[in-house]
Amino acid sequence: MRFMHNDDLGKLLLRLCVGILILLHGLHKLMDPASLNGIAHQLAQMGVPSFVAYGVLVGEIIAPLMAIVGWQARLGGMLMAINMLVAIVLVHLSQLYSLNGQGGWTLELQGMFLGAALAVMFLGSGRMAFKPD
């Protein structure tokens, strides 16, 4: 089954899946300024300048688009991974060691996004990309 040995197609699917799914979160935040204000408030309470909250738009809009089209996909993967680490620390840290009602990790979505973003960072775009890296 030679067709199952296509690394470039696998990289494309990975980039599309993680990129589109994170992009949807970013578009929601872009359309709902209250969510960005909430992030800014959380950061300010931690002593971080509130304008840093707009970095979420880099991690959830620009970086996913980079991964989707395959332009600087490694950098896009790194930015998405950083975004997920910040999200875990800011919002989900109390859930880090907990399981949900079905026995799964409470942060399985965030963990999957983080793992997939790291995979894009380490694997690169593959040949099926605007600018393969």
PDB file of C-alpha atoms in Angstrom:
ATOM      1  CA  MET A   1       0.000   0.000   0.000  1.00  0.00           C
ATOM      2  CA  ARG A   2       2.395   2.585  -1.301  1.00  0.00           C
ATOM      3  CA  PHE A   3      -0.188   5.386  -1.172  1.00  0.00           C
ATOM      4  CA  MET A   4      -0.022   5.255   2.631  1.00  0.00           C
ATOM      5  CA  HIS A   5       3.626   6.355   2.544  1.00  0.00           C
ATOM      6  CA  ASN A   6       3.193  10.036   1.759  1.00  0.00           C
ATOM      7  CA  ASP A   7       4.917  12.225   4.358  1.00  0.00           C
ATOM      8  CA  ASP A   8       4.058  15.424   2.516  1.00  0.00           C
ATOM      9  CA  LEU A   9       0.340  14.625   2.489  1.00  0.00           C
ATOM     10  CA  GLY A  10       0.534  13.813   6.207  1.00  0.00           C
ATOM     11  CA  LYS A  11       2.220  17.154   6.907  1.00  0.00           C
ATOM     12  CA  LEU A  12      -0.447  18.953   4.862  1.00  0.00           C
ATOM     13  CA  LEU A  13      -3.247  17.254   6.802  1.00  0.00           C
ATOM     14  CA  LEU A  14      -1.564  18.096  10.114  1.00  0.00           C
ATOM     15  CA  ARG A  15      -1.088  21.739   9.099  1.00  0.00           C
ATOM     16  CA  LEU A  16      -4.672  22.057   7.893  1.00  0.00           C
ATOM     17  CA  CYS A  17      -6.206  20.406  10.966  1.00  0.00           C
ATOM     18  CA  VAL A  18      -4.345  22.335  13.636  1.00  0.00           C
ATOM     19  CA  GLY A  19      -4.322  25.558  11.615  1.00  0.00           C
ATOM     20  CA  ILE A  20      -8.051  25.625  10.858  1.00  0.00           C
ATOM     21  CA  LEU A  21      -9.107  24.581  14.356  1.00  0.00           C
ATOM     22  CA  ILE A  22      -6.949  27.188  16.107  1.00  0.00           C
ATOM     23  CA  LEU A  23      -7.890  29.828  13.516  1.00  0.00           C
ATOM     24  CA  LEU A  24     -11.560  29.411  14.432  1.00  0.00           C
ATOM     25  CA  HIS A  25     -10.730  30.303  18.047  1.00  0.00           C
ATOM     26  CA  GLY A  26      -8.834  33.370  16.856  1.00  0.00           C
ATOM     27  CA  LEU A  27     -11.657  34.542  14.591  1.00  0.00           C
ATOM     28  CA  HIS A  28     -14.065  34.230  17.504  1.00  0.00           C
ATOM     29  CA  LYS A  29     -11.823  36.439  19.646  1.00  0.00           C
ATOM     30  CA  LEU A  30     -11.457  38.938  16.808  1.00  0.00           C
ATOM     31  CA  MET A  31     -15.235  39.179  16.428  1.00  0.00           C
ATOM     32  CA  ASP A  32     -15.815  39.437  20.198  1.00  0.00           C
ATOM     33  CA  PRO A  33     -13.617  42.206  21.636  1.00  0.00           C
ATOM     34  CA  ALA A  34     -14.859  41.371  25.142  1.00  0.00           C
ATOM     35  CA  SER A  35     -12.835  38.161  25.041  1.00  0.00           C
ATOM     36  CA  LEU A  36      -9.652  40.108  24.282  1.00  0.00           C
ATOM     37  CA  ASN A  37     -10.504  42.524  27.074  1.00  0.00           C
ATOM     38  CA  GLY A  38     -10.860  39.558  29.437  1.00  0.00           C
ATOM     39  CA  ILE A  39      -7.425  38.290  28.454  1.00  0.00           C
ATOM     40  CA  ALA A  40      -5.969  41.778  28.901  1.00  0.00           C
ATOM     41  CA  HIS A  41      -7.523  41.975  32.382  1.00  0.00           C
ATOM     42  CA  GLN A  42      -6.051  38.595  33.378  1.00  0.00           C
ATOM     43  CA  LEU A  43      -2.624  39.668  32.172  1.00  0.00           C
ATOM     44  CA  ALA A  44      -2.839  42.991  34.022  1.00  0.00           C
ATOM     45  CA  GLN A  45      -3.665  41.128  37.236  1.00  0.00           C
ATOM     46  CA  MET A  46      -0.464  39.132  36.750  1.00  0.00           C
ATOM     47  CA  GLY A  47       1.557  42.318  36.245  1.00  0.00           C
ATOM     48  CA  VAL A  48       1.901  41.823  32.487  1.00  0.00           C
ATOM     49  CA  PRO A  49       1.075  44.823  30.275  1.00  0.00           C
ATOM     50  CA  SER A  50      -2.461  44.416  28.929  1.00  0.00           C
ATOM     51  CA  PHE A  51      -1.448  45.093  25.303  1.00  0.00           C
ATOM     52  CA  VAL A  52       0.240  41.672  25.334  1.00  0.00           C
ATOM     53  CA  ALA A  53      -3.291  40.251  25.030  1.00  0.00           C
ATOM     54  CA  TYR A  54      -3.239  41.166  21.349  1.00  0.00           C
ATOM     55  CA  GLY A  55      -0.503  38.564  20.943  1.00  0.00           C
ATOM     56  CA  VAL A  56      -3.319  36.011  20.990  1.00  0.00           C
ATOM     57  CA  LEU A  57      -4.264  37.289  17.543  1.00  0.00           C
ATOM     58  CA  VAL A  58      -0.758  36.430  16.342  1.00  0.00           C
ATOM     59  CA  GLY A  59      -0.978  32.940  17.857  1.00  0.00           C
ATOM     60  CA  GLU A  60      -4.547  32.251  16.775  1.00  0.00           C
ATOM     61  CA  ILE A  61      -4.876  34.052  13.431  1.00  0.00           C
ATOM     62  CA  ILE A  62      -1.513  34.832  11.822  1.00  0.00           C
ATOM     63  CA  ALA A  63       0.317  31.665  12.908  1.00  0.00           C
ATOM     64  CA  PRO A  64      -2.503  29.300  11.844  1.00  0.00           C
ATOM     65  CA  LEU A  65      -2.696  31.028   8.461  1.00  0.00           C
ATOM     66  CA  MET A  66       1.061  30.548   8.085  1.00  0.00           C
ATOM     67  CA  ALA A  67       0.629  26.840   8.797  1.00  0.00           C
ATOM     68  CA  ILE A  68      -2.419  26.429   6.557  1.00  0.00           C
ATOM     69  CA  VAL A  69      -0.791  27.907   3.473  1.00  0.00           C
ATOM     70  CA  GLY A  70       2.634  26.492   4.263  1.00  0.00           C
ATOM     71  CA  TRP A  71       4.587  29.728   4.453  1.00  0.00           C
ATOM     72  CA  GLN A  72       7.089  29.738   7.342  1.00  0.00           C
ATOM     73  CA  ALA A  73       5.160  26.780   8.772  1.00  0.00           C
ATOM     74  CA  ARG A  74       7.827  26.020  11.382  1.00  0.00           C
ATOM     75  CA  LEU A  75       7.581  29.556  12.751  1.00  0.00           C
ATOM     76  CA  GLY A  76       3.779  29.347  12.633  1.00  0.00           C
ATOM     77  CA  GLY A  77       3.919  26.087  14.579  1.00  0.00           C
ATOM     78  CA  MET A  78       6.182  27.653  17.185  1.00  0.00           C
ATOM     79  CA  LEU A  79       3.879  30.662  17.585  1.00  0.00           C
ATOM     80  CA  MET A  80       0.832  28.416  17.975  1.00  0.00           C
ATOM     81  CA  ALA A  81       2.685  26.311  20.567  1.00  0.00           C
ATOM     82  CA  ILE A  82       3.654  29.414  22.552  1.00  0.00           C
ATOM     83  CA  ASN A  83       0.055  30.600  22.348  1.00  0.00           C
ATOM     84  CA  MET A  84      -1.178  27.285  23.739  1.00  0.00           C
ATOM     85  CA  LEU A  85       1.346  27.325  26.583  1.00  0.00           C
ATOM     86  CA  VAL A  86       0.209  30.831  27.547  1.00  0.00           C
ATOM     87  CA  ALA A  87      -3.445  29.752  27.359  1.00  0.00           C
ATOM     88  CA  ILE A  88      -2.762  26.760  29.593  1.00  0.00           C
ATOM     89  CA  VAL A  89      -0.971  28.941  32.162  1.00  0.00           C
ATOM     90  CA  LEU A  90      -3.529  31.776  32.099  1.00  0.00           C
ATOM     91  CA  VAL A  91      -6.765  29.825  31.926  1.00  0.00           C
ATOM     92  CA  HIS A  92      -6.301  26.130  32.521  1.00  0.00           C
ATOM     93  CA  LEU A  93      -3.518  25.683  35.078  1.00  0.00           C
ATOM     94  CA  SER A  94      -5.939  24.505  37.758  1.00  0.00           C
ATOM     95  CA  GLN A  95      -7.071  21.702  35.420  1.00  0.00           C
ATOM     96  CA  LEU A  96      -3.576  20.455  34.622  1.00  0.00           C
ATOM     97  CA  TYR A  97      -3.858  17.317  36.747  1.00  0.00           C
ATOM     98  CA  SER A  98      -7.560  16.582  36.403  1.00  0.00           C
ATOM     99  CA  LEU A  99      -9.640  14.162  34.385  1.00  0.00           C
ATOM    100  CA  ASN A 100     -13.055  14.742  32.849  1.00  0.00           C
ATOM    101  CA  GLY A 101     -16.189  12.658  33.425  1.00  0.00           C
ATOM    102  CA  GLN A 102     -15.185  10.168  30.716  1.00  0.00           C
ATOM    103  CA  GLY A 103     -11.726   9.576  32.188  1.00  0.00           C
ATOM    104  CA  GLY A 104      -9.889  11.732  29.656  1.00  0.00           C
ATOM    105  CA  TRP A 105      -7.516  14.548  30.490  1.00  0.00           C
ATOM    106  CA  THR A 106      -9.466  17.749  31.086  1.00  0.00           C
ATOM    107  CA  LEU A 107      -6.990  19.590  28.864  1.00  0.00           C
ATOM    108  CA  GLU A 108      -6.997  17.081  26.022  1.00  0.00           C
ATOM    109  CA  LEU A 109      -8.030  19.719  23.447  1.00  0.00           C
ATOM    110  CA  GLN A 110      -5.341  22.142  24.576  1.00  0.00           C
ATOM    111  CA  GLY A 111      -2.837  19.291  24.765  1.00  0.00           C
ATOM    112  CA  MET A 112      -3.693  18.148  21.252  1.00  0.00           C
ATOM    113  CA  PHE A 113      -3.359  21.686  19.906  1.00  0.00           C
ATOM    114  CA  LEU A 114      -0.001  22.060  21.665  1.00  0.00           C
ATOM    115  CA  GLY A 115       1.280  18.700  20.423  1.00  0.00           C
ATOM    116  CA  ALA A 116       0.132  19.307  16.854  1.00  0.00           C
ATOM    117  CA  ALA A 117       1.657  22.795  16.818  1.00  0.00           C
ATOM    118  CA  LEU A 118       4.964  21.371  18.060  1.00  0.00           C
ATOM    119  CA  ALA A 119       4.786  18.679  15.362  1.00  0.00           C
ATOM    120  CA  VAL A 120       4.349  21.367  12.675  1.00  0.00           C
ATOM    121  CA  MET A 121       7.285  23.251  14.182  1.00  0.00           C
ATOM    122  CA  PHE A 122       9.571  20.207  14.038  1.00  0.00           C
ATOM    123  CA  LEU A 123       8.315  18.650  10.783  1.00  0.00           C
ATOM    124  CA  GLY A 124       7.917  21.779   8.669  1.00  0.00           C
ATOM    125  CA  SER A 125       5.475  22.226   5.841  1.00  0.00           C
ATOM    126  CA  GLY A 126       6.378  19.426   3.475  1.00  0.00           C
ATOM    127  CA  ARG A 127       6.294  19.901  -0.290  1.00  0.00           C
ATOM    128  CA  MET A 128       2.564  20.642  -0.481  1.00  0.00           C
ATOM    129  CA  ALA A 129       2.991  24.230   0.606  1.00  0.00           C
ATOM    130  CA  PHE A 130       3.198  27.774  -0.710  1.00  0.00           C
ATOM    131  CA  LYS A 131       6.860  27.867   0.269  1.00  0.00           C
ATOM    132  CA  PRO A 132       8.087  24.471   1.490  1.00  0.00           C
ATOM    133  CA  ASP A 133      10.517  24.558   4.399  1.00  0.00           C
TER     134      ASP A 133
END
